One Martini backbone bead per residue (centre of mass of N, CA, C, O) as a GRO file, in nm:
protein
  335
    1MET     BB    1   6.723  -2.692  -0.625
    2LYS     BB    2   6.426  -2.607  -0.746
    3ARG     BB    3   6.156  -2.473  -0.609
    4THR     BB    4   5.842  -2.524  -0.564
    5THR     BB    5   5.553  -2.359  -0.644
    6LEU     BB    6   5.230  -2.253  -0.613
    7THR     BB    7   5.181  -2.200  -0.911
    8GLU     BB    8   5.257  -2.477  -1.016
    9VAL     BB    9   5.043  -2.630  -0.875
   10ALA     BB   10   4.805  -2.490  -1.000
   11VAL     BB   11   4.864  -2.559  -1.295
   12HIS     BB   12   4.865  -2.877  -1.254
   13ALA     BB   13   4.559  -2.868  -1.128
   14GLY     BB   14   4.370  -2.637  -1.259
   15VAL     BB   15   4.396  -2.389  -1.059
   16SER     BB   16   4.410  -2.159  -0.834
   17LYS     BB   17   4.618  -2.019  -0.603
   18GLY     BB   18   4.392  -1.979  -0.387
   19THR     BB   19   4.307  -2.277  -0.375
   20VAL     BB   20   4.571  -2.396  -0.282
   21SER     BB   21   4.587  -2.234  -0.020
   22LYS     BB   22   4.327  -2.352   0.107
   23VAL     BB   23   4.411  -2.647   0.118
   24LEU     BB   24   4.692  -2.607   0.270
   25ASN     BB   25   4.507  -2.450   0.513
   26GLY     BB   26   4.222  -2.604   0.567
   27ARG     BB   27   3.986  -2.505   0.411
   28PRO     BB   28   3.631  -2.578   0.386
   29ASP     BB   29   3.561  -2.431   0.076
   30VAL     BB   30   3.651  -2.711  -0.062
   31GLY     BB   31   3.625  -2.951  -0.263
   32GLU     BB   32   3.722  -3.281  -0.273
   33SER     BB   33   3.818  -3.294  -0.573
   34THR     BB   34   4.000  -3.044  -0.552
   35ARG     BB   35   4.170  -3.135  -0.316
   36GLU     BB   36   4.294  -3.386  -0.451
   37LYS     BB   37   4.432  -3.231  -0.692
   38VAL     BB   38   4.624  -3.071  -0.516
   39ARG     BB   39   4.765  -3.299  -0.369
   40ALA     BB   40   4.868  -3.447  -0.619
   41ALA     BB   41   5.040  -3.208  -0.732
   42ALA     BB   42   5.219  -3.170  -0.482
   43ALA     BB   43   5.337  -3.458  -0.496
   44ALA     BB   44   5.448  -3.457  -0.794
   45LEU     BB   45   5.632  -3.185  -0.729
   46GLY     BB   46   5.741  -3.176  -0.426
   47TYR     BB   47   5.554  -3.019  -0.231
   48THR     BB   48   5.658  -2.899   0.126
   49ALA     BB   49   5.552  -2.636   0.270
   50ALA     BB   50   5.292  -2.802   0.388
   51ALA     BB   51   5.347  -2.907   0.664
   52SER     BB   52   5.277  -3.093   0.900
   53ARG     BB   53   5.042  -3.028   1.176
   54GLN     BB   54   4.905  -2.944   1.446
   55PRO     BB   55   4.601  -2.863   1.525
   56ARG     BB   56   4.443  -2.573   1.560
   57SER     BB   57   4.247  -2.353   1.660
   58ALA     BB   58   3.950  -2.263   1.473
   59ILE     BB   59   3.791  -1.977   1.318
   60VAL     BB   60   3.486  -1.928   1.141
   61LEU     BB   61   3.397  -1.641   0.956
   62VAL     BB   62   3.066  -1.552   0.845
   63PHE     BB   63   2.963  -1.333   0.592
   64ASP     BB   64   2.758  -1.150   0.386
   65THR     BB   65   2.973  -0.904   0.408
   66LEU     BB   66   3.276  -0.688   0.365
   67GLU     BB   67   3.121  -0.408   0.262
   68SER     BB   68   3.172  -0.298   0.572
   69ASN     BB   69   3.225  -0.149   0.881
   70TYR     BB   70   3.096  -0.357   1.052
   71SER     BB   71   3.265  -0.605   0.966
   72LEU     BB   72   3.546  -0.485   1.041
   73GLN     BB   73   3.490  -0.452   1.356
   74VAL     BB   74   3.434  -0.749   1.413
   75MET     BB   75   3.699  -0.855   1.304
   76ALA     BB   76   3.889  -0.709   1.494
   77GLY     BB   77   3.792  -0.859   1.748
   78ALA     BB   78   3.861  -1.148   1.640
   79VAL     BB   79   4.165  -1.107   1.598
   80ASP     BB   80   4.238  -1.041   1.893
   81ALA     BB   81   4.129  -1.306   2.025
   82CYS     BB   82   4.305  -1.505   1.850
   83GLY     BB   83   4.577  -1.391   1.924
   84ARG     BB   84   4.566  -1.454   2.231
   85ALA     BB   85   4.492  -1.773   2.180
   86GLY     BB   86   4.632  -1.903   1.921
   87ALA     BB   87   4.432  -1.877   1.679
   88ASP     BB   88   4.264  -1.936   1.390
   89LEU     BB   89   4.152  -1.723   1.116
   90LEU     BB   90   3.863  -1.755   0.913
   91LEU     BB   91   3.716  -1.635   0.597
   92ASN     BB   92   3.371  -1.576   0.490
   93THR     BB   93   3.138  -1.557   0.215
   94LEU     BB   94   2.829  -1.472   0.072
   95PRO     BB   95   2.914  -1.630  -0.169
   96ALA     BB   96   3.101  -1.832  -0.320
   97LEU     BB   97   3.335  -1.752  -0.591
   98GLU     BB   98   3.479  -2.010  -0.661
   99LYS     BB   99   3.551  -2.265  -0.830
  100GLY     BB  100   3.478  -2.540  -0.613
  101ASP     BB  101   3.331  -2.425  -0.395
  102VAL     BB  102   3.189  -2.452  -0.079
  103PRO     BB  103   2.918  -2.378   0.076
  104PRO     BB  104   2.839  -2.237   0.339
  105PHE     BB  105   2.659  -2.461   0.553
  106SER     BB  106   2.710  -2.719   0.437
  107GLU     BB  107   2.758  -3.045   0.480
  108GLU     BB  108   3.045  -3.051   0.369
  109TRP     BB  109   3.158  -2.812   0.520
  110PHE     BB  110   3.114  -2.915   0.808
  111ALA     BB  111   3.266  -3.180   0.779
  112HIS     BB  112   3.536  -3.041   0.747
  113CYS     BB  113   3.542  -2.871   1.004
  114GLY     BB  114   3.514  -3.159   1.187
  115ARG     BB  115   3.780  -3.338   1.146
  116ASP     BB  116   3.970  -3.211   1.396
  117GLY     BB  117   3.796  -3.085   1.639
  118ALA     BB  118   3.898  -2.741   1.603
  119THR     BB  119   3.622  -2.608   1.487
  120ALA     BB  120   3.452  -2.296   1.465
  121VAL     BB  121   3.138  -2.120   1.400
  122ILE     BB  122   3.062  -1.782   1.280
  123ALA     BB  123   2.765  -1.602   1.224
  124VAL     BB  124   2.730  -1.289   1.037
  125THR     BB  125   2.438  -1.177   0.948
  126THR     BB  126   2.327  -1.478   0.893
  127PRO     BB  127   2.131  -1.722   0.800
  128LEU     BB  128   1.977  -1.994   0.989
  129GLY     BB  129   1.877  -2.314   0.948
  130GLU     BB  130   1.784  -2.623   1.033
  131GLU     BB  131   1.989  -2.771   0.842
  132GLN     BB  132   2.243  -2.625   0.931
  133ILE     BB  133   2.230  -2.690   1.231
  134ALA     BB  134   2.229  -3.001   1.193
  135ALA     BB  135   2.506  -3.018   1.036
  136ALA     BB  136   2.674  -2.918   1.274
  137ALA     BB  137   2.592  -3.137   1.479
  138ARG     BB  138   2.697  -3.384   1.310
  139ALA     BB  139   2.999  -3.250   1.300
  140ARG     BB  140   3.071  -3.122   1.576
  141VAL     BB  141   3.016  -2.799   1.540
  142PRO     BB  142   3.045  -2.511   1.663
  143LEU     BB  143   2.764  -2.270   1.679
  144LEU     BB  144   2.742  -1.922   1.603
  145ALA     BB  145   2.603  -1.578   1.656
  146ILE     BB  146   2.597  -1.254   1.499
  147ASP     BB  147   2.329  -1.083   1.460
  148PRO     BB  148   2.080  -1.241   1.408
  149VAL     BB  149   1.823  -1.249   1.162
  150ASN     BB  150   1.710  -1.500   1.306
  151SER     BB  151   1.562  -1.720   1.482
  152LEU     BB  152   1.689  -1.928   1.740
  153PRO     BB  153   1.776  -2.187   1.895
  154PRO     BB  154   1.899  -2.260   2.213
  155ALA     BB  155   2.166  -2.418   2.096
  156VAL     BB  156   2.234  -2.129   1.975
  157PRO     BB  157   2.447  -1.897   2.018
  158SER     BB  158   2.439  -1.536   2.089
  159ILE     BB  159   2.553  -1.212   1.968
  160GLY     BB  160   2.450  -0.883   2.074
  161SER     BB  161   2.225  -0.617   2.112
  162THR     BB  162   2.021  -0.340   2.227
  163ASN     BB  163   1.804  -0.264   1.997
  164TRP     BB  164   1.554  -0.153   2.133
  165ALA     BB  165   1.696   0.056   2.310
  166GLY     BB  166   1.831   0.204   2.075
  167GLY     BB  167   1.562   0.295   1.931
  168LEU     BB  168   1.451   0.445   2.178
  169GLU     BB  169   1.686   0.653   2.216
  170ALA     BB  170   1.691   0.782   1.934
  171THR     BB  171   1.395   0.883   1.940
  172ASN     BB  172   1.407   1.044   2.206
  173HIS     BB  173   1.607   1.244   2.109
  174LEU     BB  174   1.421   1.373   1.889
  175ILE     BB  175   1.190   1.443   2.076
  176GLY     BB  176   1.364   1.632   2.270
  177LEU     BB  177   1.402   1.839   2.011
  178GLY     BB  178   1.085   1.851   1.891
  179HIS     BB  179   1.010   1.613   1.733
  180ARG     BB  180   0.713   1.452   1.552
  181ARG     BB  181   0.817   1.393   1.250
  182ILE     BB  182   0.943   1.057   1.233
  183GLY     BB  183   1.148   0.875   1.046
  184HIS     BB  184   1.205   0.531   0.925
  185LEU     BB  185   1.493   0.337   0.828
  186ARG     BB  186   1.470   0.024   0.763
  187GLY     BB  187   1.543  -0.287   0.753
  188PRO     BB  188   1.512  -0.595   0.699
  189GLU     BB  189   1.223  -0.753   0.724
  190GLY     BB  190   1.361  -1.044   0.858
  191SER     BB  191   1.513  -0.884   1.077
  192VAL     BB  192   1.562  -0.880   1.406
  193PRO     BB  193   1.718  -0.612   1.461
  194ALA     BB  194   1.527  -0.440   1.288
  195GLY     BB  195   1.270  -0.497   1.454
  196GLU     BB  196   1.375  -0.390   1.729
  197ARG     BB  197   1.420  -0.094   1.631
  198LEU     BB  198   1.133  -0.047   1.554
  199ALA     BB  199   1.008  -0.100   1.833
  200GLY     BB  200   1.156   0.130   1.978
  201TYR     BB  201   1.036   0.358   1.807
  202ARG     BB  202   0.736   0.298   1.880
  203SER     BB  203   0.763   0.322   2.192
  204ALA     BB  204   0.846   0.620   2.193
  205LEU     BB  205   0.598   0.734   2.062
  206GLU     BB  206   0.389   0.633   2.263
  207ALA     BB  207   0.503   0.763   2.522
  208ALA     BB  208   0.471   1.064   2.376
  209GLY     BB  209   0.189   1.064   2.208
  210ILE     BB  210   0.264   0.956   1.918
  211ALA     BB  211   0.150   0.867   1.634
  212TYR     BB  212   0.162   0.604   1.432
  213ASP     BB  213   0.315   0.608   1.094
  214PRO     BB  214   0.363   0.388   0.836
  215ALA     BB  215   0.452   0.602   0.610
  216LEU     BB  216   0.741   0.658   0.789
  217VAL     BB  217   0.809   0.351   0.708
  218VAL     BB  218   1.111   0.267   0.536
  219GLY     BB  219   1.243  -0.024   0.398
  220ASP     BB  220   1.509  -0.313   0.315
  221GLY     BB  221   1.791  -0.203   0.448
  222PHE     BB  222   2.154  -0.106   0.527
  223SER     BB  223   2.225   0.057   0.296
  224TYR     BB  224   2.291   0.333   0.122
  225GLU     BB  225   2.082   0.285  -0.100
  226ASP     BB  226   1.842   0.239   0.090
  227GLY     BB  227   1.857   0.514   0.233
  228PHE     BB  228   1.827   0.695  -0.010
  229GLY     BB  229   1.549   0.591  -0.120
  230SER     BB  230   1.384   0.626   0.147
  231ALA     BB  231   1.442   0.928   0.192
  232ALA     BB  232   1.342   1.037  -0.071
  233HIS     BB  233   1.051   0.954  -0.017
  234LEU     BB  234   1.001   1.108   0.252
  235LEU     BB  235   1.087   1.399   0.138
  236GLY     BB  236   0.827   1.389  -0.070
  237LEU     BB  237   0.640   1.452   0.146
  238GLU     BB  238   0.310   1.595   0.265
  239PRO     BB  239   0.455   1.631   0.509
  240ARG     BB  240   0.761   1.616   0.605
  241PRO     BB  241   1.009   1.519   0.776
  242THR     BB  242   1.235   1.640   1.044
  243ALA     BB  243   1.321   1.329   1.098
  244LEU     BB  244   1.576   1.056   1.111
  245PHE     BB  245   1.579   0.694   1.165
  246ALA     BB  246   1.841   0.478   1.119
  247ALA     BB  247   1.947   0.131   1.111
  248SER     BB  248   2.215   0.268   0.992
  249ASP     BB  249   2.487   0.442   0.891
  250GLU     BB  250   2.465   0.401   0.587
  251ALA     BB  251   2.171   0.495   0.562
  252ALA     BB  252   2.226   0.775   0.674
  253LEU     BB  253   2.411   0.864   0.434
  254GLY     BB  254   2.182   0.833   0.224
  255ALA     BB  255   2.022   1.063   0.352
  256PHE     BB  256   2.219   1.291   0.304
  257GLU     BB  257   2.191   1.285  -0.002
  258ALA     BB  258   1.892   1.326  -0.023
  259ALA     BB  259   1.902   1.607   0.118
  260ARG     BB  260   2.087   1.746  -0.086
  261GLN     BB  261   1.895   1.699  -0.339
  262ALA     BB  262   1.663   1.869  -0.160
  263SER     BB  263   1.795   2.127  -0.028
  264LEU     BB  264   1.895   2.010   0.255
  265GLN     BB  265   2.002   2.077   0.584
  266ILE     BB  266   2.240   1.948   0.812
  267PRO     BB  267   2.032   2.015   1.085
  268ALA     BB  268   1.836   2.256   1.002
  269ASP     BB  269   1.613   2.068   0.831
  270LEU     BB  270   1.756   1.781   0.927
  271SER     BB  271   1.751   1.507   1.125
  272VAL     BB  272   2.002   1.246   1.203
  273VAL     BB  273   2.003   0.888   1.286
  274GLY     BB  274   2.189   0.617   1.367
  275PHE     BB  275   2.346   0.277   1.348
  276ASP     BB  276   2.673   0.153   1.532
  277ASP     BB  277   2.935   0.330   1.511
  278THR     BB  278   3.109   0.371   1.275
  279LEU     BB  279   3.351   0.533   1.111
  280VAL     BB  280   3.157   0.699   0.924
  281ALA     BB  281   3.038   0.880   1.156
  282ARG     BB  282   3.311   1.048   1.184
  283TRP     BB  283   3.338   1.123   0.868
  284ALA     BB  284   3.106   1.286   0.843
  285SER     BB  285   2.907   1.558   0.690
  286PRO     BB  286   2.815   1.573   0.950
  287LYS     BB  287   2.846   1.433   1.224
  288LEU     BB  288   2.708   1.136   1.348
  289THR     BB  289   2.435   1.054   1.507
  290THR     BB  290   2.439   0.755   1.724
  291VAL     BB  291   2.427   0.412   1.780
  292ARG     BB  292   2.618   0.216   1.983
  293GLN     BB  293   2.791  -0.054   1.903
  294PRO     BB  294   2.995  -0.331   2.029
  295LEU     BB  295   3.158  -0.472   1.781
  296GLN     BB  296   3.432  -0.566   1.887
  297ALA     BB  297   3.320  -0.714   2.136
  298MET     BB  298   3.154  -0.918   1.979
  299GLY     BB  299   3.389  -1.059   1.839
  300GLU     BB  300   3.542  -1.143   2.096
  301MET     BB  301   3.321  -1.302   2.243
  302ALA     BB  302   3.261  -1.509   2.026
  303VAL     BB  303   3.548  -1.636   2.024
  304GLU     BB  304   3.562  -1.710   2.331
  305ARG     BB  305   3.309  -1.893   2.319
  306ALA     BB  306   3.405  -2.091   2.100
  307LEU     BB  307   3.659  -2.192   2.246
  308GLY     BB  308   3.499  -2.301   2.491
  309MET     BB  309   3.343  -2.513   2.327
  310LEU     BB  310   3.589  -2.676   2.225
  311THR     BB  311   3.685  -2.737   2.542
  312GLY     BB  312   3.413  -2.742   2.738
  313SER     BB  313   3.390  -2.457   2.918
  314SER     BB  314   3.130  -2.386   2.729
  315ARG     BB  315   2.758  -2.441   2.761
  316ARG     BB  316   2.616  -2.187   2.704
  317ALA     BB  317   2.316  -2.066   2.505
  318HIS     BB  318   2.249  -1.796   2.578
  319PRO     BB  319   2.187  -1.488   2.502
  320ILE     BB  320   2.379  -1.197   2.418
  321GLN     BB  321   2.355  -0.853   2.530
  322LEU     BB  322   2.483  -0.550   2.447
  323GLN     BB  323   2.528  -0.228   2.516
  324THR     BB  324   2.390   0.057   2.420
  325SER     BB  325   2.465   0.406   2.286
  326LEU     BB  326   2.441   0.743   2.261
  327VAL     BB  327   2.594   0.955   2.001
  328GLU     BB  328   2.656   1.288   2.003
  329ARG     BB  329   2.646   1.514   1.737
  330ALA     BB  330   2.581   1.713   1.428
  331SER     BB  331   2.292   1.580   1.297
  332THR     BB  332   2.144   1.726   1.539
  333ALA     BB  333   1.844   1.942   1.620
  334PRO     BB  334   1.644   2.156   1.695
  335LEU     BB  335   1.328   2.259   1.572
   0.00000   0.00000   0.00000
């Protein structure tokens, strides 16, 4: 007899093949009505490929976006940790894209995550409000955060890095090269890591006896486009900065393009430091001096801690900050 395919189930249920796959694999981001339609279609067609099995521990990783090297390196660490532990890894982004998907962090979404008692959720650079945290608690779903963008209550563990120290070290590096007019391409206004990097920048200036100039701090995002626009503005000032500290590698690459369009050479005319040490820092021309975050280790540690919370072996909720370090390459030079 001809075996029923996933595509046939999707057509019978009136949904996409991807939605069928989500339902049969226990993904939490599908509405209950859609879930029931898929189950009914599978039963009507005699689809048996998704045989029942004992639930394994599952980690749901929720990103604000997957279109960044930052996300890919955190994900790589999570994949390694789940592989070692024999746990499933599910990925979500904000917002859900398919019709019928349940938004991550909603009451219904957490309720589904908590049905088998074997799922933990890790929010990566995504905001978590009081309602979302309460929904996770009601569903008895362990909730953690990587690089939380907002302040979290003590009950929610977080994994991050020493952002203030990284901002301090990046700025001190530029000061040590003789730069005094140093611009900062800051991250999102409400982001805790971005604020800590700015605070490190300001502390370095103060310690060196350099007056803080708010006109040299521009930006509201970590993206290439944010970095390009902010750097273009700063390079149009008179006098312009001789160095820039960007809150991310992608913003630093945006500064590279702004400098090129202004007929400035890096590092002869402008020194640039990034933050993260993603793969693009090594691919840039010239190679980017940057502050290294242990992104893969952050993904690994978050998964290990989440699995510990599922088994009850880890009850600590205090934040963990992993050490940053400056990686000197070719994008900075003495003034």
